[in-house]
Amino acid sequence: MTTAPDADNPGLDLGELRHVTHPARGDGDVPLGPTGRPLRDFPEPRPKDSHGPAKVIAVCNQKGGVGKTTTTINLGASLAAYGRRVLLVDLDPQGALSAGLGVAHHELELTVHNLLMESQVSADDVLLRTRIDGLDLLPSNIDLSAAEIQLVNEVGREQTVGRALYPVLDRYDYILIDCQPSLGLLTVNALACADSVIIPMECEYFSLRGLALLTDTVDKVRDRLNPRLHLAGIVVTMFDSRTLHSRDVMARVVEVFGDTVYDTAISRTVRFPETSVAGEPITSWAPKSTGANAYRTLAREVIQREEG
């Protein structure tokens, strides 16, 4: 079989997707997970006696519809359930993160836009408590769309989000930034102040094609703006083990990115659209569902990677 680099992303040789499936069990009759690696047990984390300084994680993908906001909400809620203090930052003018937590974001007087563009507005002025203990929100709405233009002429424009979040770092264990589906100035701001990046990736061929562009952007931001930035992991979403296509894409992304891919994969479920209407995480809306269990497992995996 001959392969050729992808025309849009020469750094990622996709080749031809073949039916590369993993056996149900590996060596020693050990069950394998969706990634093809042996299933690991991630223990329940110990509660924390103190909080902060926060690890800032940008949840980023320039492709829309990959489960980015869903991952931010449910990972944040799951981390909070394990005793971590979490701040969610809605950095998308569509305000999906805010709406997904039941906030009437179009009616808000103060949002992230005011925090970024008005020096007299502080994070405390914008911050909202959510229904989940330990989970706070900096909400957004369509007003934020103007920030991309307004920031162009600002001095140190790439550090604006970092300056806004700095006063609250000591209050939280994790700050998750839900980025807009583009690689514009707001996303660069998120990457410039983040310690790491989590990339939700729909288990679909065209999502795989865009990973090279995104990882290239992460590399450039690390080289030019934020030396501590690193790729925390790739979360495969909308995974359906019954289809050859999902298994093929999973096999290929694991082949290219190795252990960077989280063991936990998020399967398709009708519960996620229901939670958007309900305005709360799946972990509280349908706590016994497959999706809720998956995000709790992902939270344990994130804590183990980030805290050791």
Short mmCIF file of C-alpha atoms in Angstrom, two decimals:
data_model
loop_
_atom_site.label_atom_id
_atom_site.label_comp_id
_atom_site.label_asym_id
_atom_site.label_seq_id
_atom_site.Cartn_x
_atom_site.Cartn_y
_atom_site.Cartn_z
CA MET A 1 0.00 0.00 0.00
CA THR A 2 1.34 3.43 -0.88
CA THR A 3 0.61 6.47 1.22
CA ALA A 4 0.95 10.18 0.64
CA PRO A 5 0.96 13.13 3.04
CA ASP A 6 -2.32 14.94 3.40
CA ALA A 7 -2.37 17.92 1.04
CA ASP A 8 -3.69 20.35 3.64
CA ASN A 9 -1.51 19.10 6.49
CA PRO A 10 1.79 17.77 5.18
CA GLY A 11 3.08 17.15 8.69
CA LEU A 12 0.48 14.47 9.34
CA ASP A 13 0.62 11.51 6.97
CA LEU A 14 -2.88 10.11 7.02
CA GLY A 15 -2.33 7.53 4.34
CA GLU A 16 -5.40 5.52 3.47
CA LEU A 17 -7.75 4.67 6.29
CA ARG A 18 -7.99 0.90 6.38
CA HIS A 19 -9.94 -1.38 8.64
CA VAL A 20 -7.39 -1.37 11.45
CA THR A 21 -9.23 -2.86 14.40
CA HIS A 22 -8.00 -3.87 17.81
CA PRO A 23 -8.66 -7.25 19.36
CA ALA A 24 -10.93 -7.37 22.38
CA ARG A 25 -8.06 -8.58 24.55
CA GLY A 26 -4.33 -8.13 24.60
CA ASP A 27 -1.41 -10.11 25.95
CA GLY A 28 -2.24 -12.09 29.04
CA ASP A 29 -5.94 -11.85 28.29
CA VAL A 30 -6.01 -8.19 29.46
CA PRO A 31 -9.07 -6.25 28.20
CA LEU A 32 -8.27 -3.42 25.81
CA GLY A 33 -9.88 0.01 25.79
CA PRO A 34 -11.04 2.08 22.79
CA THR A 35 -7.47 3.21 22.10
CA GLY A 36 -6.25 -0.37 21.76
CA ARG A 37 -4.21 -0.06 24.94
CA PRO A 38 -4.88 -2.23 28.02
CA LEU A 39 -7.65 -0.81 30.19
CA ARG A 40 -6.28 1.04 33.19
CA ASP A 41 -7.98 1.78 36.47
CA PHE A 42 -7.75 5.41 37.46
CA PRO A 43 -8.27 5.59 41.23
CA GLU A 44 -10.61 8.10 42.79
CA PRO A 45 -8.54 11.18 43.70
CA ARG A 46 -7.99 12.22 47.28
CA PRO A 47 -9.72 15.45 48.39
CA LYS A 48 -7.52 18.54 48.51
CA ASP A 49 -6.86 20.35 51.78
CA SER A 50 -5.99 23.61 50.02
CA HIS A 51 -6.59 25.09 46.60
CA GLY A 52 -4.50 26.87 43.98
CA PRO A 53 -2.58 27.97 42.13
CA ALA A 54 -4.72 26.85 39.22
CA LYS A 55 -3.59 24.84 36.25
CA VAL A 56 -4.95 26.72 33.24
CA ILE A 57 -6.13 24.40 30.46
CA ALA A 58 -7.34 25.63 27.07
CA VAL A 59 -9.95 23.33 25.55
CA CYS A 60 -9.34 24.01 21.91
CA ASN A 61 -10.20 22.86 18.40
CA GLN A 62 -10.64 25.11 15.38
CA LYS A 63 -13.26 22.70 14.02
CA GLY A 64 -16.78 23.19 15.34
CA GLY A 65 -19.11 20.45 16.48
CA VAL A 66 -16.46 18.22 18.04
CA GLY A 67 -17.79 18.26 21.61
CA LYS A 68 -15.50 21.01 22.86
CA THR A 69 -18.06 22.85 24.97
CA THR A 70 -19.63 19.59 26.15
CA THR A 71 -16.19 18.43 27.28
CA THR A 72 -15.45 21.71 29.08
CA ILE A 73 -18.73 21.61 31.01
CA ASN A 74 -18.66 17.95 31.97
CA LEU A 75 -14.95 17.69 32.66
CA GLY A 76 -15.23 20.79 34.85
CA ALA A 77 -18.23 19.38 36.73
CA SER A 78 -16.47 16.04 37.20
CA LEU A 79 -13.31 17.71 38.53
CA ALA A 80 -15.46 19.69 40.96
CA ALA A 81 -17.15 16.46 42.09
CA TYR A 82 -13.70 15.18 43.07
CA GLY A 83 -13.15 18.14 45.38
CA ARG A 84 -11.32 20.43 42.97
CA ARG A 85 -12.26 24.08 42.67
CA VAL A 86 -12.86 24.82 39.01
CA LEU A 87 -13.43 28.00 37.00
CA LEU A 88 -14.88 27.73 33.50
CA VAL A 89 -14.14 30.60 31.09
CA ASP A 90 -16.45 31.08 28.11
CA LEU A 91 -14.21 32.54 25.40
CA ASP A 92 -16.65 31.89 22.56
CA PRO A 93 -18.96 34.74 21.43
CA GLN A 94 -21.67 32.17 20.79
CA GLY A 95 -21.92 31.69 24.56
CA ALA A 96 -22.61 27.97 24.30
CA LEU A 97 -20.75 27.21 27.52
CA SER A 98 -22.82 29.76 29.43
CA ALA A 99 -26.07 28.51 27.91
CA GLY A 100 -25.07 24.93 28.64
CA LEU A 101 -24.94 25.83 32.32
CA GLY A 102 -28.38 27.42 32.30
CA VAL A 103 -27.23 31.05 32.15
CA ALA A 104 -29.41 33.53 30.25
CA HIS A 105 -26.25 35.00 28.76
CA HIS A 106 -28.00 37.45 26.39
CA GLU A 107 -29.42 39.27 29.42
CA LEU A 108 -26.13 39.71 31.27
CA GLU A 109 -24.82 43.23 31.88
CA LEU A 110 -21.23 42.10 32.47
CA THR A 111 -19.44 39.32 30.60
CA VAL A 112 -15.94 38.28 29.59
CA HIS A 113 -16.03 41.06 27.00
CA ASN A 114 -16.22 43.70 29.75
CA LEU A 115 -13.51 41.91 31.71
CA LEU A 116 -11.13 42.01 28.75
CA MET A 117 -11.91 45.47 27.41
CA GLU A 118 -12.69 47.58 30.50
CA SER A 119 -9.88 48.04 33.00
CA GLN A 120 -12.25 48.91 35.87
CA VAL A 121 -14.08 45.56 35.55
CA SER A 122 -12.60 42.69 37.56
CA ALA A 123 -13.15 38.94 37.39
CA ASP A 124 -15.22 39.15 40.58
CA ASP A 125 -17.62 41.54 38.85
CA VAL A 126 -18.29 39.01 36.08
CA LEU A 127 -18.00 35.71 37.96
CA LEU A 128 -21.11 33.58 38.47
CA ARG A 129 -21.69 30.61 40.75
CA THR A 130 -23.19 27.57 39.06
CA ARG A 131 -25.53 24.91 40.41
CA ILE A 132 -22.50 22.64 40.90
CA ASP A 133 -20.56 23.06 44.14
CA GLY A 134 -17.02 24.18 43.44
CA LEU A 135 -17.74 25.15 39.83
CA ASP A 136 -17.74 28.84 38.83
CA LEU A 137 -18.21 30.55 35.47
CA LEU A 138 -17.02 33.62 33.61
CA PRO A 139 -19.86 33.93 31.07
CA SER A 140 -19.88 35.27 27.53
CA ASN A 141 -22.29 36.37 24.83
CA ILE A 142 -22.23 37.89 21.37
CA ASP A 143 -20.59 41.08 22.69
CA LEU A 144 -17.31 39.19 22.79
CA SER A 145 -17.23 39.09 18.99
CA ALA A 146 -16.14 42.75 19.04
CA ALA A 147 -13.10 41.96 21.19
CA GLU A 148 -11.23 40.34 18.31
CA ILE A 149 -11.28 43.70 16.48
CA GLN A 150 -10.76 45.87 19.54
CA LEU A 151 -7.72 43.91 20.71
CA VAL A 152 -5.84 44.38 17.44
CA ASN A 153 -4.47 47.78 18.46
CA GLU A 154 -3.84 46.90 22.11
CA VAL A 155 -0.31 46.68 23.51
CA GLY A 156 0.39 43.10 24.62
CA ARG A 157 -2.86 42.00 23.01
CA GLU A 158 -2.02 38.27 23.23
CA GLN A 159 -1.73 38.51 27.04
CA THR A 160 -5.10 40.16 27.71
CA VAL A 161 -6.87 37.02 28.95
CA GLY A 162 -3.89 36.08 31.11
CA ARG A 163 -3.91 39.48 32.81
CA ALA A 164 -7.63 39.18 33.49
CA LEU A 165 -7.32 35.73 35.06
CA TYR A 166 -4.16 36.33 37.09
CA PRO A 167 -5.95 37.74 40.20
CA VAL A 168 -8.05 34.58 40.66
CA LEU A 169 -5.44 31.88 40.00
CA ASP A 170 -4.91 31.20 43.70
CA ARG A 171 -8.59 30.39 44.28
CA TYR A 172 -8.87 27.46 41.89
CA ASP A 173 -7.23 24.15 41.12
CA TYR A 174 -8.25 24.20 37.46
CA ILE A 175 -9.29 26.92 35.04
CA LEU A 176 -10.78 25.51 31.83
CA ILE A 177 -11.07 27.91 28.90
CA ASP A 178 -13.63 27.03 26.25
CA CYS A 179 -12.14 28.48 23.05
CA GLN A 180 -14.08 29.52 19.97
CA PRO A 181 -13.92 27.23 16.91
CA SER A 182 -11.19 29.21 15.17
CA LEU A 183 -7.51 30.00 15.57
CA GLY A 184 -8.08 33.75 15.93
CA LEU A 185 -6.80 36.24 18.48
CA LEU A 186 -9.06 35.07 21.31
CA THR A 187 -7.84 31.49 20.92
CA VAL A 188 -4.23 32.69 20.81
CA ASN A 189 -4.94 34.60 24.04
CA ALA A 190 -6.15 31.40 25.67
CA LEU A 191 -3.07 29.49 24.54
CA ALA A 192 -0.78 32.32 25.66
CA CYS A 193 -1.96 32.07 29.27
CA ALA A 194 -2.55 28.31 29.47
CA ASP A 195 -0.31 25.69 31.00
CA SER A 196 -1.66 23.05 28.65
CA VAL A 197 -4.14 22.26 25.89
CA ILE A 198 -6.81 19.58 25.72
CA ILE A 199 -8.04 18.87 22.20
CA PRO A 200 -11.47 17.24 21.84
CA MET A 201 -11.51 15.43 18.50
CA GLU A 202 -14.60 13.96 16.88
CA CYS A 203 -13.87 10.40 15.81
CA GLU A 204 -14.23 11.29 12.15
CA TYR A 205 -11.81 11.58 9.23
CA PHE A 206 -12.05 15.34 8.67
CA SER A 207 -11.39 16.03 12.35
CA LEU A 208 -8.21 14.02 12.03
CA ARG A 209 -7.15 16.15 9.08
CA GLY A 210 -7.28 19.34 11.16
CA LEU A 211 -5.12 18.13 14.04
CA ALA A 212 -1.85 19.01 12.32
CA LEU A 213 -2.88 22.66 11.88
CA LEU A 214 -3.90 22.93 15.52
CA THR A 215 -0.76 21.28 16.89
CA ASP A 216 1.31 23.56 14.66
CA THR A 217 -0.43 26.59 16.21
CA VAL A 218 0.28 25.23 19.70
CA ASP A 219 3.96 24.85 18.77
CA LYS A 220 4.14 28.43 17.47
CA VAL A 221 2.52 29.88 20.58
CA ARG A 222 4.90 27.88 22.77
CA ASP A 223 7.92 29.12 20.79
CA ARG A 224 6.88 32.77 20.61
CA LEU A 225 4.60 33.56 23.56
CA ASN A 226 4.32 30.85 26.20
CA PRO A 227 7.25 28.45 26.74
CA ARG A 228 5.38 26.39 29.37
CA LEU A 229 2.51 25.49 27.01
CA HIS A 230 2.19 21.80 26.18
CA LEU A 231 -0.36 19.40 24.78
CA ALA A 232 -2.02 17.73 27.75
CA GLY A 233 -3.97 15.28 25.64
CA ILE A 234 -6.44 14.50 22.90
CA VAL A 235 -9.96 13.43 23.90
CA VAL A 236 -11.70 11.37 21.25
CA THR A 237 -15.41 12.24 21.25
CA MET A 238 -18.49 10.86 19.49
CA PHE A 239 -16.81 7.46 19.38
CA ASP A 240 -18.90 4.54 18.16
CA SER A 241 -17.11 1.22 18.58
CA ARG A 242 -19.69 -0.48 16.35
CA THR A 243 -18.46 1.29 13.21
CA LEU A 244 -15.30 0.46 11.32
CA HIS A 245 -14.76 4.15 10.57
CA SER A 246 -14.58 5.10 14.25
CA ARG A 247 -12.18 2.27 15.00
CA ASP A 248 -10.03 3.17 11.99
CA VAL A 249 -9.77 6.84 12.99
CA MET A 250 -9.03 5.92 16.60
CA ALA A 251 -6.27 3.56 15.51
CA ARG A 252 -4.74 6.23 13.29
CA VAL A 253 -4.77 9.01 15.89
CA VAL A 254 -3.21 6.67 18.49
CA GLU A 255 -0.59 5.64 15.93
CA VAL A 256 0.37 9.28 15.30
CA PHE A 257 -0.01 10.80 18.80
CA GLY A 258 0.60 7.77 21.04
CA ASP A 259 0.12 8.28 24.78
CA THR A 260 -1.00 11.86 24.20
CA VAL A 261 -4.43 10.38 23.44
CA TYR A 262 -6.45 9.92 26.63
CA ASP A 263 -7.49 6.35 27.37
CA THR A 264 -11.02 7.59 27.96
CA ALA A 265 -13.16 8.02 24.84
CA ILE A 266 -16.53 9.75 24.89
CA SER A 267 -19.21 7.75 23.09
CA ARG A 268 -22.19 9.11 21.20
CA THR A 269 -25.35 9.37 23.28
CA VAL A 270 -28.68 11.16 23.01
CA ARG A 271 -28.19 12.37 26.58
CA PHE A 272 -25.82 15.18 25.60
CA PRO A 273 -28.39 17.21 23.59
CA GLU A 274 -30.82 16.75 26.48
CA THR A 275 -28.34 18.29 28.93
CA SER A 276 -27.94 21.34 26.69
CA VAL A 277 -31.68 21.96 26.95
CA ALA A 278 -31.65 21.29 30.69
CA GLY A 279 -28.75 23.69 31.22
CA GLU A 280 -26.66 21.41 33.42
CA PRO A 281 -23.85 18.85 33.11
CA ILE A 282 -24.64 15.26 32.22
CA THR A 283 -23.04 14.23 35.51
CA SER A 284 -25.99 15.77 37.38
CA TRP A 285 -28.69 15.44 34.70
CA ALA A 286 -28.12 11.74 34.06
CA PRO A 287 -25.52 10.68 36.64
CA LYS A 288 -25.73 6.96 35.86
CA SER A 289 -25.49 7.34 32.09
CA THR A 290 -22.59 6.14 29.97
CA GLY A 291 -21.63 9.73 29.17
CA ALA A 292 -21.51 10.74 32.84
CA ASN A 293 -19.34 7.75 33.70
CA ALA A 294 -17.01 8.54 30.80
CA TYR A 295 -16.44 12.13 31.92
CA ARG A 296 -15.85 11.06 35.52
CA THR A 297 -13.23 8.60 34.24
CA LEU A 298 -11.70 11.35 32.09
CA ALA A 299 -11.53 13.64 35.13
CA ARG A 300 -9.67 10.96 37.11
CA GLU A 301 -7.28 10.53 34.19
CA VAL A 302 -6.71 14.29 33.92
CA ILE A 303 -6.04 14.55 37.67
CA GLN A 304 -3.59 11.66 37.53
CA ARG A 305 -1.70 13.26 34.63
CA GLU A 306 -1.74 16.78 36.07
CA GLU A 307 -1.21 16.03 39.75
CA GLY A 308 0.65 12.74 39.60
#
